Coordinates of C-alpha atoms in Angstrom, one line a residue:
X120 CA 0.0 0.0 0.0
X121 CA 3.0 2.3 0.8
X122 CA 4.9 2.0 -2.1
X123 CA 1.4 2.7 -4.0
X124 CA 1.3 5.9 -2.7
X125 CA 5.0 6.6 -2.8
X126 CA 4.3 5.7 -6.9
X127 CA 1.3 8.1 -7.4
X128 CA 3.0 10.4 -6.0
X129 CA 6.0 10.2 -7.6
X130 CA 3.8 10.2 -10.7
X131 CA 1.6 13.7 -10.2
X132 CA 4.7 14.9 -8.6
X133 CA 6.9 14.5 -12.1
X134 CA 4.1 16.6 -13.7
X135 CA 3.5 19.3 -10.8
X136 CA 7.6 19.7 -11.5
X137 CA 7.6 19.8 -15.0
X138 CA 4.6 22.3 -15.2
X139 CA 6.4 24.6 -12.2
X140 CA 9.5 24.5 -13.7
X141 CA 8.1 25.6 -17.0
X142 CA 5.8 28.5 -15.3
X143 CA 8.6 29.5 -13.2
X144 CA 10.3 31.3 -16.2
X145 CA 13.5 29.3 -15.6
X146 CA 13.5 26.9 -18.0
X147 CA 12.8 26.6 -21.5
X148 CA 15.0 23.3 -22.1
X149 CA 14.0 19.4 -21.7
X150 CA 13.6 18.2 -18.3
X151 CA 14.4 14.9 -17.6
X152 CA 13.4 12.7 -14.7
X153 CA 15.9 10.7 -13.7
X154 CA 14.0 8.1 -12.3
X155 CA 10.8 6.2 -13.1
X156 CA 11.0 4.7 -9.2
X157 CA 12.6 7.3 -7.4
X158 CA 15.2 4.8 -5.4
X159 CA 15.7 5.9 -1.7
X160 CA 11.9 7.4 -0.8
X161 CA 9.3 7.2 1.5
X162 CA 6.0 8.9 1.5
X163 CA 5.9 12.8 3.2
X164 CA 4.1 15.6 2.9
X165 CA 6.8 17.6 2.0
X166 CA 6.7 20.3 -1.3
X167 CA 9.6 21.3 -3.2
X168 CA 10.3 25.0 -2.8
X169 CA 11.1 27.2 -5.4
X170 CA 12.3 30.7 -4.2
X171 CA 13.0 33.7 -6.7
X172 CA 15.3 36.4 -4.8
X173 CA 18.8 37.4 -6.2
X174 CA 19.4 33.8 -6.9
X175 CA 16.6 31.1 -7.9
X176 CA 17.1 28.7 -4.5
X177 CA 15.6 25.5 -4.9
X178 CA 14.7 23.1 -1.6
X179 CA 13.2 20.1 -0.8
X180 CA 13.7 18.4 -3.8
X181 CA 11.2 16.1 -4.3
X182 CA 11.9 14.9 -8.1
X183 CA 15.4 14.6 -9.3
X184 CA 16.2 15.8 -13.1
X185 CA 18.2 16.9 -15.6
X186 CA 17.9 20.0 -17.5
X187 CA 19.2 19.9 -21.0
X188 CA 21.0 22.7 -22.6
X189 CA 22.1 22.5 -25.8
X190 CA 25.0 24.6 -28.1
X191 CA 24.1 25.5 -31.7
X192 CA 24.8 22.9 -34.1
X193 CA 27.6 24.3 -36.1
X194 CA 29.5 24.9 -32.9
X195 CA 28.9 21.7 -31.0
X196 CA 32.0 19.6 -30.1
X197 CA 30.8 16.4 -29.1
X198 CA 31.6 16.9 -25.6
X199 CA 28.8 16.9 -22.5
X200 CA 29.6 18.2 -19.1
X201 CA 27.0 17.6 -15.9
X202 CA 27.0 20.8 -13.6
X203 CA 25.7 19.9 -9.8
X204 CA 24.8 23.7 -8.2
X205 CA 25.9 24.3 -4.6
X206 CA 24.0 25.3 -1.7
X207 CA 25.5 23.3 1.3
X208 CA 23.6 20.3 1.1
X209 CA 20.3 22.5 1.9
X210 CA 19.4 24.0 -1.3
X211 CA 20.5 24.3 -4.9
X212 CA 21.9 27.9 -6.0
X213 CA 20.3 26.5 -9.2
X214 CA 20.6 29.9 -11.6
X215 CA 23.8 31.2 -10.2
X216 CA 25.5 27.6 -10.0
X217 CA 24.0 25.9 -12.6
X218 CA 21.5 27.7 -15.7
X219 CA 24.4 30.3 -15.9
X220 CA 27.4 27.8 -16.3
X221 CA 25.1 25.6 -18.7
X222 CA 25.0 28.9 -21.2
X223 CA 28.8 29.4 -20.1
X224 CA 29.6 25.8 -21.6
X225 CA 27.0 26.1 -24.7
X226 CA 29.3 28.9 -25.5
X227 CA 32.3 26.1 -26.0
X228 CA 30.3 24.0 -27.9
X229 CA 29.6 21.5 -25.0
X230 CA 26.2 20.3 -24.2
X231 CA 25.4 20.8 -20.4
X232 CA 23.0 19.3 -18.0
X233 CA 22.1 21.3 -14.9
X234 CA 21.6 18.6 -12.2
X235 CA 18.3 18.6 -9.9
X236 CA 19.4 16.6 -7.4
X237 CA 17.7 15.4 -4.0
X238 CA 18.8 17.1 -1.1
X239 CA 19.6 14.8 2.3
X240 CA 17.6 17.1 4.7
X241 CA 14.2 16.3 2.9
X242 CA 11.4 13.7 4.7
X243 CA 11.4 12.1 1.4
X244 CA 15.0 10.6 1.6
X245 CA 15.1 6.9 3.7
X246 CA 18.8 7.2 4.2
X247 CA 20.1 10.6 3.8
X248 CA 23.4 10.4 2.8
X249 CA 22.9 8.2 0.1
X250 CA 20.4 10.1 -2.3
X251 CA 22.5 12.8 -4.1
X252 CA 25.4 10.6 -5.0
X253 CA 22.2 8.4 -6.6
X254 CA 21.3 10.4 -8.3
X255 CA 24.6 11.9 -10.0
X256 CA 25.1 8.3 -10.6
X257 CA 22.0 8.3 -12.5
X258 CA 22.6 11.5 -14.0
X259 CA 25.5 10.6 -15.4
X260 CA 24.5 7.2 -16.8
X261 CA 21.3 8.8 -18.1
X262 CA 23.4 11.0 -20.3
X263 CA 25.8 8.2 -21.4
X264 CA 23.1 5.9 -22.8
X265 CA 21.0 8.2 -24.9
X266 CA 24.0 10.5 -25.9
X267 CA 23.1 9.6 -30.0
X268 CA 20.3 11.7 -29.3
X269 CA 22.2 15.0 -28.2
X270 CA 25.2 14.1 -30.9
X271 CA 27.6 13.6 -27.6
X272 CA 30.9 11.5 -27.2
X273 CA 29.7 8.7 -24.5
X274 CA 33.9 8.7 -23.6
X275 CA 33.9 12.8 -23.4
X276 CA 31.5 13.8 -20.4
X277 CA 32.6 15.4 -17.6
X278 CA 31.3 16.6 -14.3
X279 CA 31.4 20.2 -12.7
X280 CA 30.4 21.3 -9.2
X281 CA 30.4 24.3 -6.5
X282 CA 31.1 24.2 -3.1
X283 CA 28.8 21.7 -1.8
X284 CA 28.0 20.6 -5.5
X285 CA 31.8 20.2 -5.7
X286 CA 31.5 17.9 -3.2
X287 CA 29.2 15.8 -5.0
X288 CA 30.9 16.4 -8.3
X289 CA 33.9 14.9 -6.4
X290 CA 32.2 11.9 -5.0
X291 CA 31.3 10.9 -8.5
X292 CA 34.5 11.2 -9.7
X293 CA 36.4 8.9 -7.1
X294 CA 33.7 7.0 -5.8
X295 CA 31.4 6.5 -8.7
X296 CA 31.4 2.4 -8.4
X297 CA 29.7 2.7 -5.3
X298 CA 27.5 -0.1 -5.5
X299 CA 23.4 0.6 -5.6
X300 CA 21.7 -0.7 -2.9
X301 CA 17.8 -1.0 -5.0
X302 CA 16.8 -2.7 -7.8
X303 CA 18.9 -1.9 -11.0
X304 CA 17.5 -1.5 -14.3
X305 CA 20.0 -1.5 -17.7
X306 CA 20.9 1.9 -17.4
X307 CA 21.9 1.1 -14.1
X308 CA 25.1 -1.2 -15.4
X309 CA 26.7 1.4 -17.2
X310 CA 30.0 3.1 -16.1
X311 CA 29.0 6.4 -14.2
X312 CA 32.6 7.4 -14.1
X313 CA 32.9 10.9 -15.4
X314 CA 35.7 11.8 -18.4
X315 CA 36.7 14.7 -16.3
X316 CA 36.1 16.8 -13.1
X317 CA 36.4 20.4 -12.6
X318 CA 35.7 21.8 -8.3
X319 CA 35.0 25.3 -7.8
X320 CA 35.7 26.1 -4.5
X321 CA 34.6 22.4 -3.4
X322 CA 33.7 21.3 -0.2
X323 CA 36.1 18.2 -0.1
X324 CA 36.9 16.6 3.1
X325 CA 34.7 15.8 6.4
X326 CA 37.7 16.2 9.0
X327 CA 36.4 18.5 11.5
X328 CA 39.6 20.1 10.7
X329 CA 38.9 21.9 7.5
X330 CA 35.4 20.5 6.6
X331 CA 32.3 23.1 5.5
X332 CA 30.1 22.6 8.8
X333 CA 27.0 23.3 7.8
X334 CA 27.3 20.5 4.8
X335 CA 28.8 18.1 6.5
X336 CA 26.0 18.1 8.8
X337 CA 23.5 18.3 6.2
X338 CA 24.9 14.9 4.6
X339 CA 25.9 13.0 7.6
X340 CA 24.4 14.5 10.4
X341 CA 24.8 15.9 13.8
X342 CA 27.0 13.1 15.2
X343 CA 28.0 11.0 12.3
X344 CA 30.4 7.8 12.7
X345 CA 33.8 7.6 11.9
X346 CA 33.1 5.3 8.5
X347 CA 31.4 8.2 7.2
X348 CA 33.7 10.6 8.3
X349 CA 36.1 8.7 6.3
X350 CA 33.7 7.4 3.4
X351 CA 32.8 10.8 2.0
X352 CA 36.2 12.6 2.9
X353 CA 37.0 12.2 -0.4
X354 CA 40.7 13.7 -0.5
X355 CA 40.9 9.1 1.5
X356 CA 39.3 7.8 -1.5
X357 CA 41.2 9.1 -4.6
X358 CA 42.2 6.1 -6.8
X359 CA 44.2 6.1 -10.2
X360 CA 41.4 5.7 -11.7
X361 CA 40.1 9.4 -10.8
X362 CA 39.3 10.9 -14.0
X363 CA 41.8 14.7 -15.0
X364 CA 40.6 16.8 -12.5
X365 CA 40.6 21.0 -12.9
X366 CA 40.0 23.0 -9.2
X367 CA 39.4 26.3 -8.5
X368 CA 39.7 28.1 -5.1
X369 CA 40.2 31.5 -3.2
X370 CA 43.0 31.7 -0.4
X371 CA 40.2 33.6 1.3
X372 CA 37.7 30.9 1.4
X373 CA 36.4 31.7 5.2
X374 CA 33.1 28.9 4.4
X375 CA 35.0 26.2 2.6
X376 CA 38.8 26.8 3.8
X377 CA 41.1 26.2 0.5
X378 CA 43.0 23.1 2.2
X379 CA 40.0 21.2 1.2
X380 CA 41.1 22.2 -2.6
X381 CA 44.7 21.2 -1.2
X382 CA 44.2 18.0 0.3
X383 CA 42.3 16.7 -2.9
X384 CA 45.3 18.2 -5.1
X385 CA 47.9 16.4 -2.8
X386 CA 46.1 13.2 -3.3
X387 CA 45.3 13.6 -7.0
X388 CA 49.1 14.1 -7.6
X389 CA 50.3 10.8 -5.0
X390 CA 48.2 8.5 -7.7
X391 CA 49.4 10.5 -10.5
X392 CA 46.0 11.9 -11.6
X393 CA 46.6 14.9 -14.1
X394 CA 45.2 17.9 -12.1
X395 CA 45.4 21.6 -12.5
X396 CA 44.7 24.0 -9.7
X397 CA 44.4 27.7 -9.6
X398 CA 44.4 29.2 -6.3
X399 CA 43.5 33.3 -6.2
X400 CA 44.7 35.0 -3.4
X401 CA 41.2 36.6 -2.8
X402 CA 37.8 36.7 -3.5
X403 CA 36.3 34.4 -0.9
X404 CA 33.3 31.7 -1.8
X405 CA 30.1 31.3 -4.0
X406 CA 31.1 33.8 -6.7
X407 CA 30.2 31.7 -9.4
X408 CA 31.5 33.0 -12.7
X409 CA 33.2 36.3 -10.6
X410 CA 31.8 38.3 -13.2
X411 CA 33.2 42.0 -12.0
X412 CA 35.6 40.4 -9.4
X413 CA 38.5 41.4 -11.4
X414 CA 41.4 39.0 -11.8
X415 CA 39.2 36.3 -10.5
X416 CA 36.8 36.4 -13.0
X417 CA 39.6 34.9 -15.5
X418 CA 38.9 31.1 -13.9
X419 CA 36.7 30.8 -17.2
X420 CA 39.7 31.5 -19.0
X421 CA 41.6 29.0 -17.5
X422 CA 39.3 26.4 -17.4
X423 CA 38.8 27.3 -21.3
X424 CA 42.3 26.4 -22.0
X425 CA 42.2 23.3 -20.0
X426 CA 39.3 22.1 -21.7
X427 CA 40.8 22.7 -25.2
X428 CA 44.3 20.5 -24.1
X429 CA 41.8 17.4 -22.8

């Protein structure tokens, strides 16, 4: 009976989404639902919040997608690129982090996918610290198997994140053979490693030492064990088979400190993963695309160039 209500719901709520998002003015590209059973969910009364201020903050996610953005067809280059939007593990900075950076990369010629994913503070979530990483797994296997239909290089997509999204962005790209823990269907089987990773000021470790409070506390809790400590301290988990990795941080990061960009860098270069880091000596955290932040704005530049040599 429970899982008939989780599925009707699941149902309308794919709809209500698709019809807000549409209304909402945000979006005038494909949404795709990553799930037909939304793995990971029980039934609450919970409503996914969608608030316009500066930034467009979206909460609660209640129905995980992707959002398709697509280059002109003359300059498209094959390559595909995810973008997970920060917010600390409480919302999605979903304009700011995620529709702007899309337009950014349909500039290049790469075809990006702003990434709706489910936040571990909702009701909806059984085990919290499970569902994002779920769904970027999803996400990214999603856009592997039908990339014939947006003219993409299954071996050429990437993955990008901010702060907390960085975080996530990272977990994909060193832990992405988690194994799922509900029922698989095909897509499920196919890699979800990502052909490259670029951080922007990303949350990286859970040490107390340098970790973001407020997301590690988000994804694992008040009091959370040791295991988990260690499990999504990612900086423990690198492997050689970490995909070329580009980072990004300030020196005066006071919300994510910038040893969390250095511990990842440190263990990138120990398995001999190609990485590039660019370290600015101000301009602190969550300035997206530092558009009128000076010399900082150039980390589109950079990442530019880094692209082209992939």
């Amino acid at each position: 009976m429970i899982d008939s209500i989780i599925h009707v719901k699941h149902r309308l709520l794919v709809v209500a989404c698709f019809l807000g998002v549409v209304n909402s003015g945000f979006a005038q590209h494909d949404i795709i639902p990553l799930w037909d059973e939304v793995p990971n969910a029980r039934y609450s009364n919970e409503k996914e919040i969608v608030e316009h201020n500066e930034i467009i903050r979206i909460s609660l996610v209640q129905i995980p997608t992707l959002e398709v953005y697509l280059p002109a067809k003359r300059a498209a280059t094959g390559r595909a690129v995810i973008i997970c939007p920060g917010g600390g593990y409480r919302f999605l900075a979903y304009d700011w982090e995620g529709t702007a950076i899309a337009k950014w990369f349909n500039g290049l010629g790469i075809t990006a996918f702003v990434l709706k994913y489910r936040l571990p503070n909702s009701e909806s979530i059984k085990v919290s610290h499970e569902a994002p990483l779920q769904d970027a797994q999803r996400a990214m296997r999603i856009v592997r198997s039908q990339s014939y239909k947006w003219n993409i290089n299954p071996q050429d997509i990437g993955i990008i994140g901010f702060s907390a999204g960085g975080h996530l962005a990272s977990t994909l790209g060193i832990q992405f053979e988690r194994p799922n823990n509900f029922i698989e269907t095909p897509v499920d089987s196919l890699s979800a490693r990502p052909d490259f990773m670029v951080l922007i000021y990303p949350v990286v470790t859970m040490k107390s030492s340098f970790t973001h409070k407020g997301s590690r506390e988000a994804l694992l809790g008040s009091h959370p064990s040791e295991a988990l400590i260690q499990q999504f301290s990612n900086e423990l988990q690198v492997s050689a088979a970490t995909p070329a990795t580009f980072i990004v941080h300030s020196q005066d990061d006071t919300a994510v400190p910038v040893e969390n960009s250095l511990l990842l860098y440190q263990a990138l270069k120990d398995h001999e993963v190609p990485v590039e880091m660019h370290l600015y000596s101000s301009g602190g955290h969550g300035y997206s695309m530092a558009i009128g932040k000076g010399h900082l704005n150039t980390w589109t530049d950079r990442l530019r160039e880094w692209l082209e040599g992939l």
